[in-house]
Short mmCIF file of C-alpha atoms and ligand atoms in Angstrom, two decimals:
data_model
loop_
_atom_site.label_atom_id
_atom_site.label_comp_id
_atom_site.label_asym_id
_atom_site.label_seq_id
_atom_site.Cartn_x
_atom_site.Cartn_y
_atom_site.Cartn_z
CA MET A 91 10.08 7.48 32.62
CA ARG A 92 12.14 5.03 30.12
CA LYS A 93 15.34 6.15 28.49
CA ASN A 94 16.18 6.67 25.59
CA HIS A 95 19.52 5.34 23.60
CA LEU A 96 20.86 8.48 22.12
CA SER A 97 23.94 10.34 23.06
CA PRO A 98 24.42 13.10 24.75
CA GLU A 99 25.86 14.67 21.96
CA LEU A 100 23.60 13.47 19.50
CA GLU A 101 20.48 14.20 21.85
CA GLY A 102 22.27 18.11 21.52
CA GLU A 103 22.75 17.96 17.34
CA ILE A 104 19.11 16.77 16.96
CA LEU A 105 17.56 19.36 18.86
CA SER A 106 19.50 22.73 17.99
CA ASN A 107 18.78 21.97 14.05
CA PHE A 108 15.33 22.61 14.07
CA ARG A 109 12.76 25.01 15.11
CA ILE A 110 11.44 24.69 18.41
CA PRO A 111 12.29 27.98 21.08
CA SER A 112 15.53 27.06 23.45
CA GLY A 113 15.09 25.50 26.56
CA GLU A 114 16.64 22.55 28.33
CA TYR A 115 14.73 19.78 26.24
CA THR A 116 14.49 15.88 27.89
CA LEU A 117 13.58 13.21 24.75
CA VAL A 118 12.01 10.02 26.18
CA PRO A 119 10.31 7.14 24.09
CA TYR A 120 7.20 7.84 22.95
CA GLY A 121 4.07 5.71 21.32
CA SER A 122 3.70 1.63 20.47
CA GLY A 123 4.69 2.18 17.40
CA HIS A 124 6.73 -1.13 15.36
CA ILE A 125 8.40 0.63 12.46
CA ASN A 126 10.12 4.06 13.65
CA ASP A 127 12.17 5.67 16.47
CA THR A 128 9.22 7.87 18.52
CA LEU A 129 10.55 9.86 21.07
CA LEU A 130 8.79 12.75 22.99
CA ALA A 131 10.43 15.82 23.83
CA GLY A 132 9.65 18.82 26.05
CA ASN A 133 11.25 21.81 27.87
CA GLY A 134 9.52 21.86 30.67
CA LYS A 135 7.25 25.18 29.59
CA GLY A 136 4.61 23.88 27.16
CA ASP A 137 6.93 22.81 24.21
CA ARG A 138 6.32 19.57 23.58
CA TYR A 139 6.84 17.85 20.35
CA ILE A 140 7.46 14.39 19.16
CA PHE A 141 10.68 13.34 17.15
CA GLN A 142 11.32 10.75 14.63
CA ARG A 143 14.08 8.99 13.27
CA ILE A 144 12.57 7.36 10.07
CA ASN A 145 13.01 3.77 9.47
CA ASN A 146 15.83 4.44 6.46
CA ASN A 147 16.00 0.47 5.90
CA ILE A 148 11.94 0.97 5.05
CA PHE A 149 11.78 4.06 3.54
CA GLN A 150 14.85 4.14 2.01
CA ASP A 151 14.36 7.67 -0.48
CA VAL A 152 13.32 9.90 2.58
CA PRO A 153 13.04 13.16 0.47
CA ALA A 154 10.24 11.48 -1.45
CA LEU A 155 8.89 10.81 1.76
CA MET A 156 9.24 13.72 3.13
CA GLY A 157 7.94 15.88 -0.01
CA ASN A 158 4.20 13.20 0.39
CA ILE A 159 3.96 14.05 4.55
CA LEU A 160 4.58 18.39 3.58
CA ARG A 161 2.30 18.18 0.88
CA VAL A 162 -0.37 16.07 2.32
CA THR A 163 -0.68 18.28 5.44
CA GLU A 164 -0.98 21.86 4.05
CA PHE A 165 -3.28 20.55 1.65
CA LEU A 166 -5.29 19.19 4.82
CA GLN A 167 -4.40 21.93 6.76
CA ASP A 168 -6.17 24.34 4.64
CA SER A 169 -8.87 21.95 3.91
CA VAL A 170 -9.13 21.83 7.68
CA ARG A 171 -9.14 25.78 7.77
CA LYS A 172 -11.97 25.95 5.21
CA ASN A 173 -14.17 24.35 7.34
CA GLY A 174 -13.24 26.18 10.47
CA GLY A 175 -11.25 23.69 12.53
CA ASP A 176 -8.03 24.11 13.76
CA PRO A 177 -5.17 22.60 11.27
CA ARG A 178 -2.97 22.50 14.29
CA ARG A 179 -4.66 19.44 15.93
CA GLU A 180 -6.74 18.85 13.61
CA SER A 181 -3.44 17.17 10.79
CA LEU A 182 0.26 16.85 11.86
CA THR A 183 2.28 20.29 11.67
CA VAL A 184 5.96 18.92 10.32
CA ILE A 185 8.96 21.31 11.84
CA ARG A 186 11.21 22.17 9.67
CA THR A 187 14.84 22.61 10.09
CA VAL A 188 16.93 25.45 10.39
CA ASP A 189 17.66 25.40 7.01
CA ASN A 190 14.56 25.52 6.23
CA ALA A 191 13.77 21.78 5.63
CA PRO A 192 11.45 18.59 6.95
CA TYR A 193 14.38 16.61 8.19
CA TYR A 194 17.37 16.19 9.40
CA GLN A 195 20.14 13.88 8.54
CA ASP A 196 22.94 12.94 11.57
CA ARG A 197 26.52 12.00 12.47
CA GLU A 198 25.43 9.03 12.12
CA GLY A 199 23.39 9.13 8.70
CA GLY A 200 20.32 8.83 10.87
CA TYR A 201 16.97 10.64 9.29
CA TRP A 202 15.44 12.76 12.13
CA ARG A 203 11.62 14.47 11.12
CA ALA A 204 9.80 16.54 14.15
CA TYR A 205 5.93 17.02 14.51
CA LEU A 206 3.96 19.62 17.52
CA PHE A 207 3.27 17.52 19.61
CA VAL A 208 -0.64 17.58 18.92
CA GLU A 209 -1.90 17.70 23.48
CA ASP A 210 -5.45 17.06 24.97
CA THR A 211 -5.07 13.96 23.88
CA VAL A 212 -4.94 10.02 23.51
CA CYS A 213 -3.97 7.48 21.20
CA ARG A 214 -5.17 3.30 21.91
CA ASP A 215 -3.97 0.61 21.44
CA ARG A 216 -7.32 -0.74 22.31
CA ALA A 217 -10.42 0.78 21.19
CA GLU A 218 -11.63 0.99 25.19
CA THR A 219 -15.33 1.47 23.75
CA ALA A 220 -17.37 1.27 20.40
CA GLU A 221 -17.82 5.05 19.96
CA GLU A 222 -14.11 5.13 20.16
CA PHE A 223 -13.25 3.16 17.76
CA ALA A 224 -16.42 4.54 15.66
CA GLN A 225 -14.81 7.88 16.24
CA SER A 226 -11.30 6.77 14.25
CA GLY A 227 -13.46 5.24 11.41
CA GLU A 228 -14.98 9.00 10.75
CA ALA A 229 -11.28 10.30 11.39
CA PHE A 230 -10.27 7.81 8.43
CA GLY A 231 -12.81 8.08 6.52
CA ARG A 232 -13.03 12.23 6.71
CA PHE A 233 -9.14 11.61 5.95
CA GLN A 234 -10.52 10.05 2.45
CA LYS A 235 -12.95 13.45 2.11
CA LEU A 236 -10.73 16.31 2.41
CA LEU A 237 -7.67 14.36 0.23
CA ALA A 238 -10.48 13.87 -2.22
CA ASP A 239 -9.54 16.08 -4.53
CA PHE A 240 -5.78 15.80 -3.81
CA PRO A 241 -3.88 14.07 -7.07
CA ALA A 242 -3.33 10.40 -6.00
CA ASP A 243 -1.15 10.22 -9.11
CA SER A 244 1.35 12.90 -8.12
CA LEU A 245 2.31 10.99 -4.64
CA ALA A 246 5.72 9.46 -4.84
CA GLU A 247 5.14 5.89 -3.49
CA THR A 248 7.30 5.85 -0.91
CA ILE A 249 6.86 1.55 -0.21
CA PRO A 250 6.25 0.27 -3.47
CA ASP A 251 3.57 -1.84 -4.18
CA PHE A 252 3.00 -2.17 -0.65
CA HIS A 253 -0.42 -2.91 -0.47
CA ASN A 254 0.42 -4.97 -3.76
CA THR A 255 -1.16 -8.49 -1.87
CA PRO A 256 -0.42 -10.81 -4.95
CA LYS A 257 3.04 -10.06 -4.80
CA ARG A 258 3.00 -10.44 -1.10
CA PHE A 259 2.26 -13.40 -1.64
CA GLU A 260 5.13 -14.17 -4.15
CA ALA A 261 7.62 -12.60 -1.17
CA PHE A 262 6.21 -14.85 1.06
CA LEU A 263 6.43 -18.14 -1.42
CA ASP A 264 10.44 -17.20 -1.70
CA ALA A 265 10.78 -16.64 2.13
CA ILE A 266 9.50 -20.46 2.74
CA GLN A 267 11.14 -21.87 -0.14
CA LYS A 268 14.55 -20.27 1.10
CA ASP A 269 13.87 -20.81 4.88
CA PRO A 270 16.93 -19.43 6.17
CA LEU A 271 16.67 -19.94 9.53
CA GLY A 272 14.05 -23.85 8.91
CA ARG A 273 11.80 -22.21 10.72
CA LYS A 274 9.31 -23.65 8.25
CA LYS A 275 8.18 -26.91 10.16
CA GLU A 276 7.63 -24.81 12.88
CA VAL A 277 4.43 -23.64 10.81
CA GLU A 278 3.26 -25.99 8.11
CA ARG A 279 -0.17 -25.03 9.53
CA GLU A 280 -0.06 -21.60 9.33
CA ILE A 281 1.65 -21.65 5.66
CA GLU A 282 -1.00 -23.75 4.21
CA PHE A 283 -3.87 -21.59 5.50
CA LEU A 284 -2.43 -19.12 3.47
CA LEU A 285 -1.73 -21.29 0.24
CA ALA A 286 -5.38 -22.29 -0.14
CA ARG A 287 -6.07 -18.02 -0.03
CA ARG A 288 -4.24 -17.31 -2.84
CA GLU A 289 -7.26 -17.07 -5.29
CA ASP A 290 -8.88 -14.57 -2.47
CA MET A 291 -5.70 -12.40 -2.64
CA SER A 292 -5.37 -10.95 -5.91
CA ARG A 293 -8.78 -10.16 -5.66
CA LEU A 294 -9.08 -6.52 -4.53
CA THR A 295 -5.32 -5.50 -7.17
CA GLU A 296 -8.20 -7.35 -9.99
CA ALA A 297 -10.47 -4.79 -10.13
CA LEU A 298 -8.01 -2.33 -9.06
CA ARG A 299 -6.66 -3.35 -12.61
CA LYS A 300 -10.20 -2.92 -14.26
CA GLY A 301 -11.52 0.34 -13.21
CA GLU A 302 -13.89 -1.42 -11.75
CA LEU A 303 -12.27 -0.08 -8.45
CA PRO A 304 -11.11 3.76 -8.26
CA LEU A 305 -7.84 4.93 -6.64
CA ARG A 306 -7.45 7.49 -3.87
CA VAL A 307 -5.54 8.28 -2.14
CA THR A 308 -5.30 6.76 1.34
CA HIS A 309 -3.14 6.48 4.43
CA ASN A 310 -2.80 2.76 4.27
CA ASP A 311 -1.94 2.21 8.09
CA THR A 312 -5.60 3.31 9.65
CA LYS A 313 -4.27 1.24 12.96
CA LEU A 314 -6.18 2.62 16.03
CA ASN A 315 -3.45 3.98 17.19
CA ASN A 316 -2.74 6.41 14.12
CA VAL A 317 -5.48 8.24 14.69
CA LEU A 318 -5.69 11.33 17.87
CA LEU A 319 -8.65 11.46 20.03
CA ASP A 320 -9.53 14.45 21.91
CA ARG A 321 -9.01 13.57 25.53
CA GLU A 322 -12.14 15.40 27.14
CA THR A 323 -15.22 14.35 23.88
CA LEU A 324 -13.09 11.39 22.73
CA ARG A 325 -13.53 12.24 18.98
CA GLY A 326 -11.39 11.35 15.65
CA ILE A 327 -9.70 14.95 15.78
CA CYS A 328 -6.44 13.87 13.93
CA VAL A 329 -4.55 10.76 11.24
CA ILE A 330 -1.02 10.65 12.70
CA ASP A 331 2.02 8.22 10.44
CA LEU A 332 1.35 9.56 7.24
CA ASP A 333 4.70 7.74 6.29
CA THR A 334 2.95 5.34 3.90
CA VAL A 335 -0.04 8.45 2.08
CA MET A 336 -0.02 7.40 -1.80
CA PRO A 337 -2.53 6.38 -4.35
CA GLY A 338 -4.19 3.68 -2.62
CA LEU A 339 -7.50 1.59 -2.46
CA SER A 340 -9.93 3.10 0.08
CA VAL A 341 -11.31 -0.25 1.05
CA ASN A 342 -7.84 -1.44 2.40
CA ASP A 343 -8.32 1.65 4.84
CA PHE A 344 -11.21 0.66 5.93
CA GLY A 345 -10.17 -3.44 5.45
CA ASP A 346 -7.03 -2.38 7.85
CA SER A 347 -8.76 -0.95 10.63
CA ILE A 348 -11.04 -3.79 10.98
CA ARG A 349 -8.14 -6.15 11.08
CA PHE A 350 -7.21 -4.84 13.72
CA GLY A 351 -9.19 -2.65 15.70
CA ALA A 352 -12.59 -4.53 15.30
CA SER A 353 -10.54 -7.46 16.81
CA THR A 354 -11.01 -8.70 20.56
CA ALA A 355 -7.80 -8.61 21.23
CA PRO A 356 -4.39 -8.11 20.98
CA GLU A 357 -2.38 -8.55 17.49
CA ASP A 358 0.13 -10.30 19.23
CA GLU A 359 -2.66 -12.60 21.81
CA GLN A 360 -1.23 -15.88 22.67
CA ASP A 361 -4.35 -17.40 23.21
CA LEU A 362 -6.41 -17.56 20.11
CA SER A 363 -9.67 -18.81 21.77
CA LYS A 364 -9.87 -14.55 23.02
CA VAL A 365 -9.65 -13.57 19.06
CA GLU A 366 -12.60 -12.96 17.06
CA MET A 367 -13.34 -10.43 14.32
CA SER A 368 -16.60 -8.39 16.42
CA LEU A 369 -19.42 -7.84 14.75
CA SER A 370 -20.93 -5.13 17.29
CA LEU A 371 -17.01 -3.38 16.23
CA PHE A 372 -17.28 -3.78 12.82
CA ARG A 373 -20.80 -1.97 12.91
CA ALA A 374 -19.09 0.67 14.56
CA TYR A 375 -16.58 1.52 12.04
CA ALA A 376 -18.67 1.12 9.06
CA GLU A 377 -21.20 3.52 10.78
CA GLY A 378 -17.98 6.15 11.43
CA PHE A 379 -16.19 5.67 8.54
CA LEU A 380 -19.37 6.18 6.13
CA ARG A 381 -20.15 9.74 7.91
CA GLY A 382 -16.79 9.88 7.17
CA CYS A 383 -16.69 9.36 4.00
CA ASP A 384 -19.18 11.50 3.52
CA GLY A 385 -21.04 9.91 0.35
CA ARG A 386 -17.40 9.76 -1.58
CA LEU A 387 -18.22 6.38 -2.51
CA THR A 388 -18.81 4.15 -5.01
CA GLU A 389 -21.19 1.25 -5.50
CA ASN A 390 -17.83 -1.26 -6.09
CA GLU A 391 -16.38 -0.01 -3.15
CA TYR A 392 -19.65 -0.42 -0.66
CA ALA A 393 -19.15 -3.46 -1.77
CA CYS A 394 -16.49 -4.60 -1.53
CA LEU A 395 -15.73 -3.55 1.70
CA PRO A 396 -15.97 -7.28 3.54
CA LEU A 397 -12.98 -7.86 1.18
CA GLY A 398 -11.26 -4.84 2.27
CA ALA A 399 -11.21 -6.48 6.05
CA LYS A 400 -9.97 -9.72 4.82
CA THR A 401 -8.09 -9.19 1.97
CA MET A 402 -5.78 -6.90 4.68
CA THR A 403 -5.69 -9.58 7.69
CA MET A 404 -4.77 -12.21 4.90
CA GLU A 405 -1.86 -9.96 3.59
CA CYS A 406 -1.02 -8.68 7.08
CA GLY A 407 -1.11 -12.67 9.48
CA MET A 408 1.40 -13.08 5.80
CA ARG A 409 3.62 -9.93 5.93
CA PHE A 410 3.86 -11.18 9.51
CA LEU A 411 4.61 -15.18 8.90
CA THR A 412 7.16 -13.57 5.99
CA ASP A 413 9.16 -11.64 8.80
CA TYR A 414 9.82 -15.17 11.62
CA LEU A 415 11.18 -16.84 8.57
CA LEU A 416 12.91 -14.24 7.69
CA GLY A 417 14.60 -14.09 11.03
CA ASP A 418 12.22 -11.05 12.28
CA THR A 419 13.82 -8.06 10.44
CA TYR A 420 10.85 -6.00 9.38
CA PHE A 421 8.52 -6.06 12.26
CA LYS A 422 10.14 -4.92 15.94
CA THR A 423 9.75 -7.35 18.07
CA HIS A 424 9.40 -7.41 21.98
CA ARG A 425 9.68 -11.53 22.78
CA PRO A 426 11.01 -14.14 20.31
CA GLY A 427 8.17 -15.94 18.99
CA GLN A 428 5.72 -12.17 18.87
CA ASN A 429 6.34 -12.43 14.68
CA LEU A 430 4.34 -16.23 14.72
CA ASP A 431 1.97 -15.00 17.19
CA ARG A 432 0.64 -11.71 15.29
CA CYS A 433 0.48 -14.33 12.87
CA ARG A 434 -1.91 -16.57 14.80
CA THR A 435 -4.07 -13.72 15.55
CA GLN A 436 -4.44 -12.80 12.16
CA LEU A 437 -5.13 -16.11 10.33
CA LYS A 438 -7.81 -16.60 13.55
CA LEU A 439 -9.35 -13.39 12.39
CA VAL A 440 -9.73 -14.05 8.37
CA ALA A 441 -11.20 -17.35 9.30
CA ASP A 442 -13.42 -15.38 11.25
CA MET A 443 -14.81 -13.23 9.39
CA GLU A 444 -15.50 -15.93 6.17
CA GLY A 445 -18.02 -17.36 8.89
CA LYS A 446 -18.72 -13.92 9.71
CA TRP A 447 -19.31 -12.86 5.74
CA ALA A 448 -23.30 -12.79 4.84
CA GLU A 449 -23.67 -11.04 8.38
CA MET A 450 -20.68 -8.14 7.66
CA GLU A 451 -22.70 -7.97 4.01
CA ARG A 452 -25.51 -6.94 5.82
CA ILE A 453 -23.98 -5.02 8.22
CA ILE A 454 -22.92 -3.10 5.02
CA SER A 455 -25.63 -2.16 3.85
CA GLU A 456 -27.51 -1.73 6.96
CA CYS A 457 -25.00 1.61 7.27
CA ARG A 458 -25.45 2.97 3.63
CA GLY A 459 -29.44 3.34 5.08
P1 ADP B 160 5.47 4.78 13.82
O1 ADP B 160 5.30 4.09 12.69
O2 ADP B 160 6.11 3.25 14.68
O3 ADP B 160 4.06 4.05 14.17
P2 ADP B 160 3.49 7.04 14.84
O4 ADP B 160 4.55 8.05 13.95
O5 ADP B 160 2.85 5.80 14.32
O6 ADP B 160 5.25 5.71 14.22
O7 ADP B 160 4.18 7.22 16.13
C1 ADP B 160 3.98 5.91 17.20
C2 ADP B 160 3.10 6.81 18.02
O8 ADP B 160 3.56 8.35 18.75
C3 ADP B 160 2.04 6.61 18.06
O9 ADP B 160 1.21 5.68 18.00
C4 ADP B 160 1.13 8.35 18.50
O10 ADP B 160 1.01 7.05 20.25
C5 ADP B 160 2.36 8.86 19.11
N1 ADP B 160 2.43 10.36 18.10
C6 ADP B 160 3.07 10.46 16.72
N2 ADP B 160 2.84 11.93 16.72
C7 ADP B 160 2.10 12.00 17.45
C8 ADP B 160 1.79 14.22 17.65
N3 ADP B 160 1.95 14.63 16.70
N4 ADP B 160 1.01 14.15 18.64
C9 ADP B 160 1.23 13.62 19.39
N5 ADP B 160 1.49 11.43 19.86
C10 ADP B 160 1.29 11.62 18.57
C1 GN1 B 161 3.00 -1.19 10.97
O1 GN1 B 161 4.26 2.07 11.98
P1 GN1 B 161 2.52 0.75 12.10
O2 GN1 B 161 3.24 0.13 13.64
O3 GN1 B 161 1.86 1.63 12.29
C2 GN1 B 161 3.14 -1.93 9.67
C3 GN1 B 161 1.43 -1.48 8.91
C4 GN1 B 161 1.74 -2.79 8.91
C5 GN1 B 161 1.16 -2.56 10.85
C6 GN1 B 161 1.03 -3.68 12.11
C7 GN1 B 161 5.25 0.79 7.11
O4 GN1 B 161 2.62 0.16 11.39
O5 GN1 B 161 1.86 -2.02 7.26
O6 GN1 B 161 0.27 -3.00 9.34
O7 GN1 B 161 2.81 -2.55 11.72
N1 GN1 B 161 3.61 -0.49 8.65
C8 GN1 B 161 4.31 -0.28 7.46
O8 GN1 B 161 0.89 -3.88 13.07
O9 GN1 B 161 5.07 -1.89 7.58
MG1 MG B 162 1.64 4.05 13.54
#
């Protein structure tokens, strides 16, 4: 069991400030997210909770962030209830503090929140079968459907311009220009690859600006490990990691899942010969996602699904490279060069998608039936 790095005093302070049943809890590091510090708390009597120290460098307005999450989870729970589902299993449940707040600020300034631990689920960094990936697609599609009547523009932007790809491109140019660690010379090929795709970076934001694509409530971080699958049935049941739920594009939600889950190798694979965008996984996800959306997408949205995949993959590759150039301050890394490896897998995937474009389009039209 991994140990956490909290002092016993801090542990006690955090645990005593949330409304959870009494008992001796142990807190152990949990999951493989790149952003928050996630801990599993259990008292040995069956009461288990996820505690998270919210990454306050990245999410600067925690009250607004938790306001979004409270409203979205309450709305989701109502929708799930109306559909005869189990709201505490098919949605996250925020645990309030003893002062009835959705987060607690500790004596060191850290912001904490707690969720019910959703029991009897599995969370995958890689899909073991195409069906598991399809199930995650169905869960993210259903998330679209359940939130279709939620007023998108009433949500706070928890990270402004999160998927504004042309702005990410500007930040990338800035990092190249500053090159504070002298790393630019090692990554000339990657830089060139991204510079050559400048035009593509703004295609989706332009379509949104012209009203060709609708603004929706989107998740914006639709990695496979942000869905919990039922341990028995392996059905995708609960969408988690709601920090980036805000107004956005459905095609980006689709695309980010493809970027992560349709790859034949992990995000930080060093042997690029293993990295491809699998068309069979692409098809599986598209089938699940479209089933979950249940006819709610517009013609233009269907047409832009492949572009969503390419845009999210380019953007993510560019973000990893920007972070590498600036000294790995955003994404958690566990070894030197990991962000560069992550960037390289993304660029390999982009090149592979470009070669498979016609097939991706054909698969989408077949999935529409
Ligand atoms: P990050 O933003 O750092 O990715 P997440 O919110 O995705 O953090 O949580 C990290 C991991 O913790 C998830 O991938 C999942 O394995 C696990 N997890 C988070 N919330 C829950 C929950 N309510 N029930 C069960 N597992 C959870
Ligand atoms: C981060 O939080 P996590 O690990 O699910 C990041 C995503 C990236 C992803 C790359 C808030 O996701 O945008 O696509 O890493 N989340 C944030 O793996 O920046
Ligand atoms: Mg996550």
